[in-house]
Coordinates of C-alpha atoms and ligand atoms in Angstrom, one line a residue:
X135 CA -27.5 59.8 -0.2
X136 CA -31.2 60.4 0.5
X137 CA -30.6 64.5 1.8
X138 CA -31.4 66.2 -1.4
X139 CA -34.4 64.3 -1.5
X140 CA -35.6 64.9 1.8
X141 CA -33.8 68.9 1.3
X142 CA -31.6 68.1 4.0
X143 CA -27.7 70.1 3.8
X144 CA -26.5 67.2 6.0
X145 CA -27.6 63.2 7.3
X146 CA -29.8 64.7 10.2
X147 CA -29.8 60.7 12.3
X148 CA -25.7 60.3 12.3
X149 CA -24.6 58.3 15.3
X150 CA -21.9 60.6 16.0
X151 CA -21.6 62.7 19.1
X152 CA -22.3 65.8 17.6
X153 CA -23.0 68.5 19.6
X154 CA -24.9 71.2 17.8
X155 CA -27.7 68.4 17.6
X156 CA -28.0 68.6 20.7
X157 CA -32.0 68.0 22.1
X158 CA -32.3 69.2 25.6
X159 CA -34.6 66.4 27.0
X160 CA -36.1 66.7 30.6
X161 CA -33.3 64.1 31.4
X162 CA -30.3 65.9 29.1
X163 CA -31.2 69.5 30.0
X164 CA -31.1 68.4 34.5
X165 CA -27.4 67.1 33.7
X166 CA -25.6 70.3 31.9
X167 CA -26.8 71.9 34.4
X168 CA -25.4 69.3 36.7
X169 CA -22.4 69.9 35.5
X170 CA -22.3 73.6 35.1
X171 CA -23.6 73.5 39.0
X172 CA -20.9 71.7 40.3
X173 CA -17.8 73.3 37.8
X174 CA -18.9 77.4 38.3
X175 CA -18.9 76.4 42.4
X176 CA -15.9 74.5 42.3
X177 CA -17.3 70.9 43.4
X178 CA -14.8 69.6 42.7
X179 CA -15.9 65.3 41.6
X180 CA -18.2 65.1 39.4
X181 CA -20.3 61.7 38.0
X182 CA -22.3 60.9 35.4
X183 CA -22.9 58.0 34.3
X184 CA -25.5 56.7 31.3
X185 CA -26.4 53.4 29.8
X186 CA -24.0 53.4 25.8
X187 CA -25.9 55.7 23.7
X188 CA -27.3 57.3 25.9
X189 CA -25.8 60.4 24.7
X190 CA -22.9 60.9 27.6
X191 CA -20.4 61.8 24.6
X192 CA -22.8 64.3 22.7
X193 CA -23.1 65.8 26.2
X194 CA -19.5 66.2 27.1
X195 CA -19.0 68.7 24.2
X196 CA -22.3 70.4 25.3
X197 CA -20.6 71.0 27.7
X198 CA -17.6 72.2 26.4
X199 CA -18.9 74.8 24.7
X200 CA -21.2 76.3 27.1
X201 CA -17.9 76.2 29.4
X202 CA -17.1 80.1 29.7
X203 CA -12.9 81.5 28.5
X204 CA -12.1 81.2 32.4
X205 CA -12.3 77.8 32.0
X206 CA -10.0 75.1 31.1
X207 CA -10.8 72.3 29.3
X208 CA -9.2 68.3 28.9
X209 CA -11.2 65.6 27.6
X210 CA -10.0 62.5 26.9
X211 CA -11.7 60.2 26.1
X212 CA -8.8 56.6 26.4
X213 CA -8.9 56.6 29.8
X214 CA -7.4 52.9 29.6
X215 CA -4.5 54.6 29.1
X216 CA -2.4 53.7 32.0
X217 CA -1.9 56.4 34.4
X218 CA 0.9 58.2 33.6
X219 CA 0.2 58.7 29.8
X220 CA -3.0 59.6 30.9
X221 CA -1.3 62.5 33.0
X222 CA 0.7 62.5 30.1
X223 CA -2.9 63.3 27.8
X224 CA -3.6 66.4 30.2
X225 CA -0.4 67.9 30.1
X226 CA -0.5 68.0 26.2
X227 CA -4.3 69.4 26.6
X228 CA -3.9 71.8 29.3
X229 CA -0.9 72.8 26.4
X230 CA 1.9 71.8 30.0
X231 CA 5.3 71.0 28.9
X232 CA 6.9 69.1 31.5
X233 CA 11.0 69.1 33.2
X234 CA 10.7 64.5 32.3
X235 CA 7.6 62.4 31.2
X236 CA 7.4 60.7 34.4
X237 CA 5.0 60.7 36.4
X238 CA 6.1 63.4 39.9
X239 CA 6.8 65.3 37.0
X240 CA 3.6 66.1 35.6
X241 CA 2.1 66.1 38.9
X242 CA 4.2 69.1 40.0
X243 CA 4.0 71.2 36.3
X244 CA 0.0 70.3 37.2
X245 CA -0.3 71.8 40.2
X246 CA 1.8 74.6 39.8
X247 CA -0.1 75.3 36.5
X248 CA -3.2 75.0 38.2
X249 CA -1.8 77.5 41.5
X250 CA -1.8 79.9 38.7
X251 CA -4.6 80.1 37.0
X252 CA -6.4 80.0 40.2
X253 CA -4.2 83.3 40.3
X254 CA -6.0 84.0 37.2
X255 CA -9.4 83.7 38.3
X256 CA -10.0 81.4 35.9
X257 CA -11.4 77.9 36.8
X258 CA -9.9 73.9 34.8
X259 CA -11.9 70.6 34.6
X260 CA -11.0 67.5 33.4
X261 CA -13.4 65.3 31.5
X262 CA -12.2 62.1 31.8
X263 CA -14.3 60.1 29.4
X264 CA -15.8 55.2 29.0
X265 CA -14.7 57.0 32.8
X266 CA -15.7 53.1 33.5
X267 CA -12.5 52.4 31.7
X268 CA -10.6 53.9 34.1
X269 CA -7.6 51.1 35.7
X270 CA -7.5 51.6 39.7
X271 CA -3.8 52.9 39.6
X272 CA -5.7 55.6 37.4
X273 CA -9.0 56.9 39.7
X274 CA -6.5 56.5 42.1
X275 CA -4.5 59.3 40.9
X276 CA -7.9 61.0 39.7
X277 CA -8.5 61.3 43.4
X278 CA -4.2 62.7 43.8
X279 CA -5.1 64.8 41.2
X280 CA -8.4 65.8 43.3
X281 CA -6.0 66.8 46.3
X282 CA -4.9 70.3 44.9
X283 CA -6.6 72.2 46.8
X284 CA -5.8 75.2 48.8
X285 CA -7.5 76.1 51.9
X286 CA -10.7 77.5 50.1
X287 CA -11.0 76.0 46.8
X288 CA -10.5 72.3 44.6
X289 CA -8.5 73.3 42.1
X290 CA -9.3 71.4 39.4
X291 CA -12.9 69.8 38.8
X292 CA -13.0 65.9 37.4
X293 CA -16.1 65.1 36.0
X294 CA -15.9 61.1 35.4
X295 CA -18.2 60.1 32.7
X296 CA -19.4 56.0 31.8
X297 CA -22.3 53.6 32.1
X298 CA -23.1 52.0 35.1
X299 CA -20.7 50.2 35.9
X300 CA -18.9 53.1 36.1
X301 CA -20.9 53.3 39.7
X302 CA -20.0 49.4 40.6
X303 CA -16.6 50.8 40.4
X304 CA -17.1 53.1 42.6
X305 CA -19.0 50.9 44.9
X306 CA -16.2 49.5 45.8
X307 CA -14.7 48.8 49.2
X308 CA -11.4 50.4 48.3
X309 CA -12.4 53.5 46.4
X310 CA -15.0 54.5 49.3
X311 CA -11.6 57.5 49.5
X312 CA -12.5 59.1 46.0
X313 CA -16.7 58.0 46.6
X314 CA -16.4 60.5 49.5
X315 CA -15.1 62.9 47.7
X316 CA -17.8 63.4 45.0
X317 CA -19.9 66.3 45.0
X318 CA -22.7 65.9 42.3
X319 CA -24.1 63.0 40.4
X320 CA -26.4 62.3 38.2
X321 CA -27.6 60.0 35.8
X322 CA -28.4 60.4 32.6
X323 CA -31.9 58.0 31.4
X324 CA -33.7 58.3 28.5
X325 CA -36.2 60.0 26.0
X326 CA -39.6 59.8 27.3
X327 CA -42.0 58.5 25.5
X328 CA -43.5 62.1 24.8
X329 CA -40.3 63.5 23.8
X330 CA -38.7 60.9 21.0
X331 CA -41.5 63.5 17.9
X332 CA -39.2 66.3 19.3
X333 CA -36.2 64.6 19.4
X334 CA -36.6 64.0 15.5
X335 CA -38.3 66.9 14.6
X336 CA -35.2 68.5 16.2
X337 CA -32.2 66.6 14.6
X338 CA -34.5 67.1 11.1
X339 CA -34.9 70.9 11.5
X340 CA -30.2 71.4 12.7
X341 CA -29.8 68.8 9.7
X342 CA -31.8 71.5 7.8
X343 CA -35.1 70.5 6.6
X344 CA -38.2 72.1 6.7
X345 CA -41.0 70.3 8.7
X346 CA -42.5 68.2 5.6
X347 CA -41.5 65.2 6.6
X348 CA -43.5 63.8 8.9
X349 CA -44.1 60.2 11.6
X350 CA -46.7 58.3 11.9
X351 CA -48.0 57.5 15.2
X352 CA -48.0 53.9 15.2
X353 CA -43.9 55.3 13.0
X354 CA -43.4 56.4 16.6
X355 CA -45.0 54.7 18.7
X356 CA -42.2 51.5 17.1
X357 CA -40.0 53.8 17.0
X358 CA -40.4 54.1 20.7
X359 CA -40.5 50.8 21.8
X360 CA -37.9 49.6 19.7
X361 CA -35.2 52.2 21.7
X362 CA -36.4 52.0 24.5
X363 CA -36.1 56.4 24.0
X364 CA -32.0 55.2 23.9
X365 CA -31.3 58.5 21.8
X366 CA -28.6 56.2 19.6
X367 CA -31.8 53.5 18.6
X368 CA -33.9 56.0 17.7
X369 CA -30.5 57.5 15.2
X370 CA -30.1 54.3 13.7
X371 CA -34.1 53.3 13.3
X372 CA -34.8 57.2 11.7
X373 CA -31.8 57.1 9.4
X374 CA -33.3 53.7 8.0
X375 CA -36.2 54.5 8.2
X376 CA -35.5 57.7 5.5
X377 CA -34.1 55.5 3.8
X378 CA -37.2 53.3 2.2
X379 CA -39.0 56.3 2.2
X380 CA -36.5 57.6 0.3
X381 CA -36.6 54.7 -2.1
X382 CA -40.4 54.6 -2.1
X383 CA -40.3 58.0 -3.0
X384 CA -42.3 59.1 -0.2
X385 CA -41.2 61.7 2.5
X386 CA -44.4 61.1 4.6
X387 CA -42.1 58.3 7.6
X388 CA -45.3 55.3 8.4
X389 CA -44.7 52.7 10.5
X390 CA -44.3 49.2 7.0
X391 CA -41.2 51.9 6.4
X392 CA -40.4 51.3 10.8
X393 CA -40.8 48.0 10.4
X394 CA -38.3 46.8 7.3
X395 CA -35.9 49.4 9.3
X396 CA -35.9 47.9 12.8
X397 CA -35.1 44.5 10.7
X398 CA -32.8 45.2 8.7
X399 CA -31.2 46.6 11.4
X400 CA -32.0 43.3 13.3
X401 CA -30.6 41.5 10.6
X402 CA -33.7 40.1 9.5
X403 CA -34.8 41.7 6.4
X404 CA -35.8 39.6 4.0
X405 CA -33.1 40.0 1.0
X406 CA -34.8 39.8 -2.5
X407 CA -33.1 37.3 -4.7
X408 CA -32.9 38.6 -8.3
Ligands
LIG705 N1 -30.1 65.1 23.6 C1 -29.4 64.9 22.7 N2 -29.7 65.9 21.4 C2 -28.9 64.9 20.7 N3 -29.3 63.9 20.4 C3 -28.5 63.6 21.0 C4 -28.6 63.2 22.1 N4 -29.1 62.1 23.1 C5 -27.6 61.8 22.1 N5 -27.6 62.3 21.2 C6 -27.3 61.6 20.0 O1 -27.6 60.4 19.8 C7 -26.3 59.5 19.0 C8 -24.8 58.7 21.0 O2 -25.5 59.6 21.7 P1 -23.2 59.4 22.1 O3 -23.4 61.4 23.7 O4 -23.4 58.5 21.5 O5 -24.1 58.3 24.0 P2 -23.1 57.3 24.7 O6 -21.7 58.6 24.8 O7 -23.4 58.2 26.3 O8 -22.6 56.7 24.1 C9 -25.1 60.8 18.9 O9 -26.1 60.2 17.2 C10 -26.6 62.0 19.9 O10 -25.4 62.5 18.7
LIG706 MG1 -19.9 57.8 24.6

């Protein structure tokens, strides 16, 4: 609603995971490189962890855009599915139609599909988002999938993406076999303090801003300390601050506006009674 006032085409601080807005912070760039390396070199299991709102889903989507045409991708968001349904979702993504709707049939069909892809010089990637919710039985199925290999190569690269609890889950003694198969690991860290301004500018730019929206040093300091560099929180505060700026008819976001925004987000903004 404030877009016209600021000359923006769209909301710059939406909290959806839109990869078009990706800002390559040091950590996001490294994460993406690890993922691309792991997939290209058929590393089998890859683990990515990060706090809520740190950009994991955005990263997965950005990865999908960057993988070449010779890669088949399945992206599973609903990681709490029972394993047969999860396998069904993966088959569906790959366009595989198994003979029967049963676990063995899914695995058999997946195996022949993966072998065929290898013969055609193609790679296959399974990305599981919110993987900290995977049930032990589903994790075991993942391990079985990663067992599908030729003498030389992994047929499928499995990327487990999740909150830090994922690591705890994989550290359980019963997960030893799976854990030993993880060859690439990365923890996505929040934005550094000096990355907040470029991040904010980047998102404004993608949304169409011509650079006339400015943030005072005090405003940036407050955004940084409130968000601790978590992009999702930066977005929430910036969105509110632009809204309050619009109400005040200014394109200069100062500490006052940010303070109001944080108070509103925290639910402590004093309501003005009519
Ligand atoms: N590197 C980044 N560049 C641009 N926006 C980002 C970045 N990281 C996170 N965001 C934004 O922060 C919000 C939360 O990101 P998301 O990927 O949903 O986090 P997670 O999946 O880790 O909870 C989204 O609006 C997303 O677009
Ligand atoms: Mg997510």
